[in-house]
PDB file of C-alpha atoms and ligand atoms in Angstrom:
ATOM      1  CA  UNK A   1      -9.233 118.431 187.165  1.00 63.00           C
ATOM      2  CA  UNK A   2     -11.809 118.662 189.493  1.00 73.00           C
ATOM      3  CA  UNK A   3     -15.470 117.366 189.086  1.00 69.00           C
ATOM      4  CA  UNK A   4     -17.348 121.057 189.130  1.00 72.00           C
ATOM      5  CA  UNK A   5     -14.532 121.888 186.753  1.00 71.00           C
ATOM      6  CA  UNK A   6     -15.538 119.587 184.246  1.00 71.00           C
ATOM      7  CA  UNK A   7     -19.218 120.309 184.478  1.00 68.00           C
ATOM      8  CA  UNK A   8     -18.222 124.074 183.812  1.00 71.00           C
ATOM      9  CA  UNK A   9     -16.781 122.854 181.088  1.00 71.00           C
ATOM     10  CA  UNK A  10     -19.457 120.898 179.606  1.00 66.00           C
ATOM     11  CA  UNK A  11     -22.143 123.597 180.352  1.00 66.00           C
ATOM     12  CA  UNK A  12     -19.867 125.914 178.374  1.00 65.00           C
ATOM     13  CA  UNK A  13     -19.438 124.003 175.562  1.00 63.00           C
ATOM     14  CA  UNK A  14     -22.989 123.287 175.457  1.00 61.00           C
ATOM     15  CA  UNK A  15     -23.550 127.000 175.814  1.00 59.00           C
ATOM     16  CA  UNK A  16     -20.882 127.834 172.936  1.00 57.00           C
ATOM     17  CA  UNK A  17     -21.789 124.995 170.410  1.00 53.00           C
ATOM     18  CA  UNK A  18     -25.988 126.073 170.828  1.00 50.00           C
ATOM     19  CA  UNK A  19     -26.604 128.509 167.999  1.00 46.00           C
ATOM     20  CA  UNK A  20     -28.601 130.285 170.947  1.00 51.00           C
ATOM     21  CA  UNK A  21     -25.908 132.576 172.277  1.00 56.00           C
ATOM     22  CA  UNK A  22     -22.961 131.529 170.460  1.00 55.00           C
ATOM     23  CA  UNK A  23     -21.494 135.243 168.834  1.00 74.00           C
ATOM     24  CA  UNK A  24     -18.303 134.655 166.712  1.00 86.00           C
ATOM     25  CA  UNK A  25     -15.891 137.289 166.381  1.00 92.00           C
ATOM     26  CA  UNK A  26     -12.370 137.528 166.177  1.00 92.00           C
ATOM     27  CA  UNK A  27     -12.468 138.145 170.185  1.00 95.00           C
ATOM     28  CA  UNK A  28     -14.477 134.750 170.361  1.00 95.00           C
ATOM     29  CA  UNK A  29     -11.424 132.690 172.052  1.00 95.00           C
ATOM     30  CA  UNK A  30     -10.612 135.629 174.349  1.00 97.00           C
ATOM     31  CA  UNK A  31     -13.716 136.430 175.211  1.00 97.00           C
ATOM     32  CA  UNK A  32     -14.708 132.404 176.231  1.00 96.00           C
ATOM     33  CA  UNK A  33     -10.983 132.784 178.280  1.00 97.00           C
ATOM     34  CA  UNK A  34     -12.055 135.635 180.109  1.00 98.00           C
ATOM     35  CA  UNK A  35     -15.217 134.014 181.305  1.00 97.00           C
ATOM     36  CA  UNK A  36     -12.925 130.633 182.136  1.00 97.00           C
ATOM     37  CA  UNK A  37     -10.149 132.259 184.104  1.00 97.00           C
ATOM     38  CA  UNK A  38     -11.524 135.617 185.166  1.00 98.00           C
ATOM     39  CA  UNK A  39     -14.594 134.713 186.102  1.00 98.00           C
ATOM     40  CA  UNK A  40     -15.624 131.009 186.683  1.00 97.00           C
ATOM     41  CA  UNK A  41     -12.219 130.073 188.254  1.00 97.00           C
ATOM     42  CA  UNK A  42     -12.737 132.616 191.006  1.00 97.00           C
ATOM     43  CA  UNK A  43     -16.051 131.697 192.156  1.00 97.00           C
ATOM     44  CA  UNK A  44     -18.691 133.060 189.897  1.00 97.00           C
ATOM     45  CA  UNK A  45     -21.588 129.636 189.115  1.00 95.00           C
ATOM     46  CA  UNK A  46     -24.382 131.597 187.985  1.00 97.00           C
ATOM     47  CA  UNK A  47     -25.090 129.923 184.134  1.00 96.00           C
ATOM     48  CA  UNK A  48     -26.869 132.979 183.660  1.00 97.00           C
ATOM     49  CA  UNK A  49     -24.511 135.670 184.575  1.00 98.00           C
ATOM     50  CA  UNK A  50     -21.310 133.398 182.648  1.00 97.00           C
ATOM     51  CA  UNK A  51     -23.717 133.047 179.276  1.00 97.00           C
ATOM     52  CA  UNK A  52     -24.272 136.749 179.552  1.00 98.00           C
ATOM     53  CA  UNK A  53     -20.978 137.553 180.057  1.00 98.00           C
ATOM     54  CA  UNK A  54     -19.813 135.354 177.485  1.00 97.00           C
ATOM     55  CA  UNK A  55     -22.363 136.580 174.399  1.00 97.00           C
ATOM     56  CA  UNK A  56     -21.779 140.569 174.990  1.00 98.00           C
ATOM     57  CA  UNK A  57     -19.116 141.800 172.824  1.00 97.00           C
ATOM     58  CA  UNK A  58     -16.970 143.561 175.474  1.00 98.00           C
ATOM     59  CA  UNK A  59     -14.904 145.317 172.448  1.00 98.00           C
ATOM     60  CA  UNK A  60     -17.616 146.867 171.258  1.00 98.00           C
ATOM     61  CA  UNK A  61     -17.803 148.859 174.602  1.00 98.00           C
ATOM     62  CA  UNK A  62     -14.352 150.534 174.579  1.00 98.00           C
ATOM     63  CA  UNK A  63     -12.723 152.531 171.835  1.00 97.00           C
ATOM     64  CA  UNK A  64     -10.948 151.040 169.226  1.00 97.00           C
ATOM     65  CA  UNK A  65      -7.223 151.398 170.842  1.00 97.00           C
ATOM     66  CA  UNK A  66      -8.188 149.149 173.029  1.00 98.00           C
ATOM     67  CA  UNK A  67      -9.737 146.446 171.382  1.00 97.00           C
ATOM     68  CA  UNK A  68      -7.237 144.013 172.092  1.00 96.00           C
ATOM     69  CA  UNK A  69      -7.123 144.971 175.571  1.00 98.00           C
ATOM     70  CA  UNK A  70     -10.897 144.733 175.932  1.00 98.00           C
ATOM     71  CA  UNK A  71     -10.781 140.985 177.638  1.00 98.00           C
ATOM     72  CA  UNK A  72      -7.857 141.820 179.738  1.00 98.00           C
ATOM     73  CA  UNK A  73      -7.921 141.367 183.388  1.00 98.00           C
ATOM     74  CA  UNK A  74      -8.693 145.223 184.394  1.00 97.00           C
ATOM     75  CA  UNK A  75     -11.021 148.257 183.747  1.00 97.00           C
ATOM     76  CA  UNK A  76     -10.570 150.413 180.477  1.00 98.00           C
ATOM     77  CA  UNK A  77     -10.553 153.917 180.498  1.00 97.00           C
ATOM     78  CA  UNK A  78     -14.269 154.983 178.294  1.00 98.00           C
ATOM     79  CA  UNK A  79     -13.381 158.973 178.308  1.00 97.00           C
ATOM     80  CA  UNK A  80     -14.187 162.090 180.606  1.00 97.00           C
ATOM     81  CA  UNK A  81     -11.817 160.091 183.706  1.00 95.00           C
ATOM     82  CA  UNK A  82     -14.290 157.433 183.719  1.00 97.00           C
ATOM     83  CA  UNK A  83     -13.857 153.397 183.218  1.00 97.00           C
ATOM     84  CA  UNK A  84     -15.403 149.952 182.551  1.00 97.00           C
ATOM     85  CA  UNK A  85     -15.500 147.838 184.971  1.00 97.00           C
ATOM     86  CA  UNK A  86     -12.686 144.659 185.620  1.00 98.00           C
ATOM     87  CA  UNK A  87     -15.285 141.835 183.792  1.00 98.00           C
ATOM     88  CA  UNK A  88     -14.900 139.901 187.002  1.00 98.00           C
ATOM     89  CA  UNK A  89     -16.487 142.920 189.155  1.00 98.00           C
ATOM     90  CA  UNK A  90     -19.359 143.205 186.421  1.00 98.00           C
ATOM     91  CA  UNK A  91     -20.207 139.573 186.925  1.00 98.00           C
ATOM     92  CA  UNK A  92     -19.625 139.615 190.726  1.00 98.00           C
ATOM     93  CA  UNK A  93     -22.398 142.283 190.994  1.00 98.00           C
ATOM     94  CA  UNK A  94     -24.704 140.849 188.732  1.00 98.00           C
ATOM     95  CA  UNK A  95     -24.517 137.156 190.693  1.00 98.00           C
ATOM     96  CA  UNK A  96     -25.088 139.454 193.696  1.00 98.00           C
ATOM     97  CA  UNK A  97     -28.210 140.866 193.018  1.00 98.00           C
ATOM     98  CA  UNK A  98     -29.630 137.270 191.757  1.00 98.00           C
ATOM     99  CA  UNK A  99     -30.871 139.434 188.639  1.00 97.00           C
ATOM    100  CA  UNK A 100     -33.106 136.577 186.512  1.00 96.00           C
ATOM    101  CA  UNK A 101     -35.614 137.182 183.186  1.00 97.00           C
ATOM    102  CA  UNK A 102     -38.420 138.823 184.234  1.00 97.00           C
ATOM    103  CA  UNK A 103     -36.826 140.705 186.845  1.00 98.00           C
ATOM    104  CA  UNK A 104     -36.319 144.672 186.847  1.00 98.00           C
ATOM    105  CA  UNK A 105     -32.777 146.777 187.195  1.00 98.00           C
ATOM    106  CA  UNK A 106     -31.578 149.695 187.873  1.00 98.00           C
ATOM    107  CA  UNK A 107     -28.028 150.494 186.958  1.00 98.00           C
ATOM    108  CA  UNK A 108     -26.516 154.067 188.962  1.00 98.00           C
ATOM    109  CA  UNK A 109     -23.380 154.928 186.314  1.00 98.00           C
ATOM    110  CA  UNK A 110     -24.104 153.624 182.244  1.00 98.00           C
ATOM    111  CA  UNK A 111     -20.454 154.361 181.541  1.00 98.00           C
ATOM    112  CA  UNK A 112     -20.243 152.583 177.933  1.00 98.00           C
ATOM    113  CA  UNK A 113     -23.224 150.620 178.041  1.00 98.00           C
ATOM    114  CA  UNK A 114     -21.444 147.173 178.887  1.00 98.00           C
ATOM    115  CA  UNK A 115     -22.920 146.459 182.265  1.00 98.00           C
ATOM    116  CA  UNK A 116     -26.645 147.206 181.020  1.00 98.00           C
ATOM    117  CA  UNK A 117     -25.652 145.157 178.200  1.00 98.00           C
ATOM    118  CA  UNK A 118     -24.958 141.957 180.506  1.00 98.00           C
ATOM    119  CA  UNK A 119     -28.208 142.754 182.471  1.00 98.00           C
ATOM    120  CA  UNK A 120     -30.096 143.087 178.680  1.00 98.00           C
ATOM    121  CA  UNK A 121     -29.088 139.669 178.027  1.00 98.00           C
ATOM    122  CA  UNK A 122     -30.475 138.432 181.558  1.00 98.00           C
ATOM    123  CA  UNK A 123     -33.951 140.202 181.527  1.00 98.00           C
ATOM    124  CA  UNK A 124     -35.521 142.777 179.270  1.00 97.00           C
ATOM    125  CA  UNK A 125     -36.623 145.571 181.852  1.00 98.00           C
ATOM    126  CA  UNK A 126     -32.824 147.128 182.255  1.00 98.00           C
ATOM    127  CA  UNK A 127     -33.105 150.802 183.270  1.00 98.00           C
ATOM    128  CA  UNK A 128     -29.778 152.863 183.645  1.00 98.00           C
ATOM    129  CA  UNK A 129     -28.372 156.568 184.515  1.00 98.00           C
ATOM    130  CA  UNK A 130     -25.601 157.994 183.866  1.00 98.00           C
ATOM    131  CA  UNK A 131     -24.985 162.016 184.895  1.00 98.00           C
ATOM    132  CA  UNK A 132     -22.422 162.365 181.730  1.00 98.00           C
ATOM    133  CA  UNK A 133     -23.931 163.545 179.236  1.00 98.00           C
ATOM    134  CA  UNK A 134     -21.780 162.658 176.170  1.00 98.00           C
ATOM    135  CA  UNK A 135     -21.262 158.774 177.732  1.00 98.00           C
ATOM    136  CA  UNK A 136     -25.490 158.722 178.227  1.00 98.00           C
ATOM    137  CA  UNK A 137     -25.491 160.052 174.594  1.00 98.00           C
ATOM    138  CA  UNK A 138     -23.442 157.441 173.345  1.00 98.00           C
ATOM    139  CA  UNK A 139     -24.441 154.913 175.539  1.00 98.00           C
ATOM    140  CA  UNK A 140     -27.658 155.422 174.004  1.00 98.00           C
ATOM    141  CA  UNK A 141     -26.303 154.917 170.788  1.00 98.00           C
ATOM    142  CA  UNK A 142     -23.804 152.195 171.088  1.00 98.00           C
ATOM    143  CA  UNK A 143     -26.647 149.824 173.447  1.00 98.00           C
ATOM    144  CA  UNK A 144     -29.375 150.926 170.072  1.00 98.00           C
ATOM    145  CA  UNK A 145     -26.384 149.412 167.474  1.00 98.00           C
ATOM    146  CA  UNK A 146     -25.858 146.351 169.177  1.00 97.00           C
ATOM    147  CA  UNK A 147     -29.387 145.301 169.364  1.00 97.00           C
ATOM    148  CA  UNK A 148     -29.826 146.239 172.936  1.00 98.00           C
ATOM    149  CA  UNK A 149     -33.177 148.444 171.959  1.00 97.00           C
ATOM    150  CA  UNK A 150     -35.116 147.549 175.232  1.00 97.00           C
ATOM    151  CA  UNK A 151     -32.584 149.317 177.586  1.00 98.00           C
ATOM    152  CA  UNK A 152     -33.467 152.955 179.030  1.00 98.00           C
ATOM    153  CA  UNK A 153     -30.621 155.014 179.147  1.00 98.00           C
ATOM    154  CA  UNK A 154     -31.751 158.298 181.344  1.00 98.00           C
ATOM    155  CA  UNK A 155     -28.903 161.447 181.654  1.00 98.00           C
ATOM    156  CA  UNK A 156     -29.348 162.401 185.643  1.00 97.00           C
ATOM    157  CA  UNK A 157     -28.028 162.545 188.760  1.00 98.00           C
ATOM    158  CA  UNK A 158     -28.248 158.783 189.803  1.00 98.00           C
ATOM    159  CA  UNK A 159     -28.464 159.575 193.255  1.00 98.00           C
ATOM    160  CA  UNK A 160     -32.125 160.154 192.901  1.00 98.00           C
ATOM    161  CA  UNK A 161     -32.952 156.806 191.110  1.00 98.00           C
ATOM    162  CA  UNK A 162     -35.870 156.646 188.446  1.00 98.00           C
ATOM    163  CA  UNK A 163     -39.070 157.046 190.457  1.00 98.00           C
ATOM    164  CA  UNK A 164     -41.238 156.656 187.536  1.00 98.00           C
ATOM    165  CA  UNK A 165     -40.162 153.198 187.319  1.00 98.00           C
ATOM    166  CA  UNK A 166     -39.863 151.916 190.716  1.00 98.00           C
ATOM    167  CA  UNK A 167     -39.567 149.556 192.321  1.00 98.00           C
ATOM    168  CA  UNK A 168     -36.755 147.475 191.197  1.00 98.00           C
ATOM    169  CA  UNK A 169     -35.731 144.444 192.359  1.00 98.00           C
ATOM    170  CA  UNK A 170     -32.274 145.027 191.924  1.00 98.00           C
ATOM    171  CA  UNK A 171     -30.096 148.116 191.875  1.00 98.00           C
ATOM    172  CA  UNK A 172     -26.547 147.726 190.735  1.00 98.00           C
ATOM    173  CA  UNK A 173     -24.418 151.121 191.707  1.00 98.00           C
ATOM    174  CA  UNK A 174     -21.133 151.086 189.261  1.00 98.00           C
ATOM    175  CA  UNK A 175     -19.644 154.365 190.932  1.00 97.00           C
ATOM    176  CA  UNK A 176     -18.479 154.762 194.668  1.00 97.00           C
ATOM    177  CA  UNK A 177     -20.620 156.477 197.199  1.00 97.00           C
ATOM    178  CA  UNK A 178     -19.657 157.791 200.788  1.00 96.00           C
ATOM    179  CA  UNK A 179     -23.013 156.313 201.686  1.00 97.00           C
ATOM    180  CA  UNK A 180     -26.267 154.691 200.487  1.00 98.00           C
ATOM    181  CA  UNK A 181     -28.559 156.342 198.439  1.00 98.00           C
ATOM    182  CA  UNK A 182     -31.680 156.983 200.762  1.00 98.00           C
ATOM    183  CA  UNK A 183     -33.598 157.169 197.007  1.00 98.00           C
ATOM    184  CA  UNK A 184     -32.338 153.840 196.482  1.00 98.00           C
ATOM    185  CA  UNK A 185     -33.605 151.944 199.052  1.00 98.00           C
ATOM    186  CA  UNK A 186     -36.520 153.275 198.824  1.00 97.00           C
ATOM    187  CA  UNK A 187     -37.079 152.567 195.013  1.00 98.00           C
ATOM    188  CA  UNK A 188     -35.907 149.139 196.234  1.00 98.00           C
ATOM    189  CA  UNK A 189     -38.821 146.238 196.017  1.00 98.00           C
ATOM    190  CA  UNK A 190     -39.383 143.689 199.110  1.00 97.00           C
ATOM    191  CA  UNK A 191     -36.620 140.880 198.699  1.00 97.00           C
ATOM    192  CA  UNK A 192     -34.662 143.424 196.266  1.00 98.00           C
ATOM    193  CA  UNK A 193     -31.305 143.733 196.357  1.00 98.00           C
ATOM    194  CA  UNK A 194     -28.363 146.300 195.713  1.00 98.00           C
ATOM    195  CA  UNK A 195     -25.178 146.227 195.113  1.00 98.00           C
ATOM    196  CA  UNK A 196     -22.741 149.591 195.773  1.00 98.00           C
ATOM    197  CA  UNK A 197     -19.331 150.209 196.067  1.00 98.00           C
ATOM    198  CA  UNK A 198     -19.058 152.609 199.656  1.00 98.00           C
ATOM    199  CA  UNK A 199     -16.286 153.920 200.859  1.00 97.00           C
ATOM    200  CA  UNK A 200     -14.116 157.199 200.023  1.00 93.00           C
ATOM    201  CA  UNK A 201     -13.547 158.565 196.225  1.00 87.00           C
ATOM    202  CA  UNK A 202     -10.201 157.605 195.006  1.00 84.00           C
ATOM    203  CA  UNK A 203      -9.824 155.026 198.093  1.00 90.00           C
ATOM    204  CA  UNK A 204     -10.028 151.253 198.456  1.00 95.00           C
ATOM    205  CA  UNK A 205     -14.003 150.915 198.906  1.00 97.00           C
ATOM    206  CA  UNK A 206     -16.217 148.379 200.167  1.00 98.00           C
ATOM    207  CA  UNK A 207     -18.905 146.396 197.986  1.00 98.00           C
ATOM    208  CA  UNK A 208     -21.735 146.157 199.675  1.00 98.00           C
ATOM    209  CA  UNK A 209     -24.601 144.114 199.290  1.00 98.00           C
ATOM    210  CA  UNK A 210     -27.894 145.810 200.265  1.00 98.00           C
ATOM    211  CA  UNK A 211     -31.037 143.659 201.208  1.00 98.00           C
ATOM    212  CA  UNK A 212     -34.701 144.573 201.883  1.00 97.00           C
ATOM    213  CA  UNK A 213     -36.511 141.650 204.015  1.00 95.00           C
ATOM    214  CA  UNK A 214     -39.958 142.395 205.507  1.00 93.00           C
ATOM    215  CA  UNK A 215     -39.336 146.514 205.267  1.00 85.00           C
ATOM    216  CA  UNK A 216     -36.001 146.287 206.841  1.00 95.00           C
ATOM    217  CA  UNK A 217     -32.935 146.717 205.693  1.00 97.00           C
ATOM    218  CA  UNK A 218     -29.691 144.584 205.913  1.00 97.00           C
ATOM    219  CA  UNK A 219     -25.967 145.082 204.441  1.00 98.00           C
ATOM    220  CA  UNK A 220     -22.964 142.707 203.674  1.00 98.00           C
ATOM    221  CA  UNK A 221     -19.377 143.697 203.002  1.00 98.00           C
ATOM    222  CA  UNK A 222     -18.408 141.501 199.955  1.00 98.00           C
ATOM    223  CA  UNK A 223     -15.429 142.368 198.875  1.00 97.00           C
ATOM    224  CA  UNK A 224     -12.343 145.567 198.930  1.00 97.00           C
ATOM    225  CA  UNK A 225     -13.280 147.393 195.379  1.00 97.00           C
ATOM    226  CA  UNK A 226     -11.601 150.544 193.786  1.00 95.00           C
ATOM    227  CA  UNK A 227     -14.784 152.327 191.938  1.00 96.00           C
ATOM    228  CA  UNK A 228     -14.501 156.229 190.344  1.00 95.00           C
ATOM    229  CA  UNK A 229     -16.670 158.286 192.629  1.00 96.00           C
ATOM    230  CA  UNK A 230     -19.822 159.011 192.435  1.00 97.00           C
ATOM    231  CA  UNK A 231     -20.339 162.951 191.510  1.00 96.00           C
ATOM    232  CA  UNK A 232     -23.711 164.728 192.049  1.00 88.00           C
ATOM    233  CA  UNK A 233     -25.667 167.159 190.952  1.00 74.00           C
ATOM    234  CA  UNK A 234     -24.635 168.198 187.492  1.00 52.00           C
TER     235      UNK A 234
HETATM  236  N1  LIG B 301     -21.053 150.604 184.336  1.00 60.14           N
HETATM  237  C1  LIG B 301     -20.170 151.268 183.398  1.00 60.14           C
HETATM  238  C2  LIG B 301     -18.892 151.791 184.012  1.00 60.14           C
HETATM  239  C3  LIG B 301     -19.133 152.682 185.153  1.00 60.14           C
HETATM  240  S1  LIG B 301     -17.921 153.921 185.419  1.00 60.14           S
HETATM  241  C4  LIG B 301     -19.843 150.382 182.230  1.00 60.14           C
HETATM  242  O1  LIG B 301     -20.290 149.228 182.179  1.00 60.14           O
HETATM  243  O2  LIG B 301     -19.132 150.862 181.346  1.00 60.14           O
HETATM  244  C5  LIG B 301     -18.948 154.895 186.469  1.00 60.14           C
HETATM  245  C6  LIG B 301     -19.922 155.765 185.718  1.00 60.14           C
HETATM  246  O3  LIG B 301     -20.755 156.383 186.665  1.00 60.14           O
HETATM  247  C7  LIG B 301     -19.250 156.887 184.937  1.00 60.14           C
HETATM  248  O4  LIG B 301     -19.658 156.867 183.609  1.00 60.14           O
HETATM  249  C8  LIG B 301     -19.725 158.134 185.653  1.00 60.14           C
HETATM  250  O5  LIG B 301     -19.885 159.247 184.812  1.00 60.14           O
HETATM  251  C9  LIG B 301     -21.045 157.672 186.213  1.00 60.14           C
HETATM  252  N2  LIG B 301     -21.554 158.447 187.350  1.00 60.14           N
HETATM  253  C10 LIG B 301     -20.855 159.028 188.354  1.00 60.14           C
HETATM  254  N3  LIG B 301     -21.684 159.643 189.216  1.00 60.14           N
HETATM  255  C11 LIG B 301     -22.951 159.421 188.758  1.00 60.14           C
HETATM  256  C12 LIG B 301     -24.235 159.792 189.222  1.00 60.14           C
HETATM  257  N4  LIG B 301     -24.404 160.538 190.313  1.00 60.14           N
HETATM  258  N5  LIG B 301     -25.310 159.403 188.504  1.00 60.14           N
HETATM  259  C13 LIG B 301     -25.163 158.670 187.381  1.00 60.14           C
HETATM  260  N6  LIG B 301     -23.966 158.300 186.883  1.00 60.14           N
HETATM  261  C14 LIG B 301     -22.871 158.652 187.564  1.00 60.14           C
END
C-alpha cells in the first residue's frame, strides 16, 4: 500500500466517521466503494469533490429499477434517451473547474439533478438548465426533496447560458457540443473555467477544458468522452 493511499484512507474515514457528511443508507458501503475505486484510484485528490461525491445519494437520482445499479461503473439511462453521467466523469469535471464554496456554477444539461447536487454540496450558488421539460420539472422536484433548495433549475436552451446571472466562474457542459458556446464564454468570469464535452453527437468526443486568463481564451483536451448531444432550440 502506498503512502498517498493510506492518507486517502485516513481522510476518508475521518470524513465518514464526522457526523458532518456522513449519510447512512443501505447504499452507504457502495456508495464509499465507488468513491474508492472509481474515483480516487484513478486520479481524482480533490477532498472536496470525493466528500461531495461521497454524501449525495446517487440512488435517489435514477429510477427505482436501477437502484442497485446506481453505484455501478457507467451512466444510467434517466428517460426521454437521456443519461447520468459515469460518477467518475461527474467528479472529473467538477475537479476540473476547481469549483470551491463561495464560488458560482453553471451546469448546461440538469438531467436528474445529480451533478447540481455534487456542485450543491461544494458551494451554494449552483445554477442549471436543462431544455427537457419533464427532466427540468422533476429535477426541480427531486433537487427540492433532497434538501437541495438553493439550486436554480431553469427549462431553456442551454446554449444561451443564464445572462441574468452571469458571470460564473465555472461552467460545467454535461451534453456534447460540435463547438463552444460563444454565450458561454462570454458569461464566463476572468480565471473561470469550463468544462465541455466537443466533438460529434453519438461519437467519441473530446473533454475540453476551457480557460479565461487576462480576456483570452485557452483550451485543453482532457480526456476521449462519449456525452448525448447537445439539442437546441426547443
Ligand atoms: N448532468 C445530468 C446528466 C446529463 S445528460 C445528471 O447529472 O443527471 C444531458 C442532459 O442535457 C439531458 O438531460 C439533456 O436533455 C440535456 N440537454 C441537451 N441539450 C441541452 C441544451 N441545449 N440545453 C440544456 N440541456 C440540454
Amino acid at each position: 500500500m502506498n503512502v498517498q493511499l493510506i492518507w486517502f484512507l485516513i481522510g476518508l474515514c475521518q470524513i465518514i466517521y464526522s457526523n458532518e457528511i456522513q449519510v447512512q443508507d443501505e447504499y452507504s458501503k457502495q456508495r464509499f466503494d465507488m468513491v474508492k475505486y472509481q474515483i480516487q484510484e484513478r486520479g481524482i485528490h480533490d477532498t472536496t469533490v470525493l466528500k461531495a461525491m461521497l454524501k449525495v445519494q446517487r440512488h435517489r437520482f435514477v429510477s427505482e429499477k436501477y437502484h442497485h445499479q446506481a453505484y455501478a461503473d457507467h451512466p444510467l439511462p434517466i428517460g426521454y434517451g437521456q443519461t447520468i453521467s459515469q460518477p467518475y466523469i461527474v467528479a472529473l469535471m467538477t475537479e476540473l473547474v476547481e469549483l470551491k464554496k463561495g464560488k458560482k456554477v453553471l451546469e448546461i444539461g440538469t438531467g436528474s439533478g445529480y451533478q447540481a447536487a455534487v456542485c450543491a454540496e461544494i458551494t451554494d450558488s449552483v445554477f442549471t438548465i436543462e431544455i427537457i421539460k419533464e427532466l427540468a420539472e422533476s429535477a426541480i422536484e427531486r433537487l427540492e426533496k433532497l434538501g437541495y433548495t438553493k439550486v436554480k433549475v431553469k427549462n431553456a436552451d442551454g446554449y444561451y447560458g443564464w445572462k441574468e446571472y452571469a458571470p460564473f466562474d465555472a461552467i460545467i457542459v454535461t451534453a456534447a457540443a460540435e463547438h463552444i458556446p460563444p454565450p458561454l464564454i462570454e458569461q464566463l468570469s476572468e480565471n473561470g473555467k469550463i468544462v465541455i464535452p466537443v466533438g460529434h453527437p453519438y461519437q467519441v468526443q473530446n473533454l475540453m477544458l476551457v480557460e479565461k486568463k487576462k480576456g483570452k481564451v485557452s483550451t485543453k483536451n482532457i480526456i476521449p468522452v462519449r456525452f448525448v448531444p447537445l439539442t437546441r432550440g426547443r
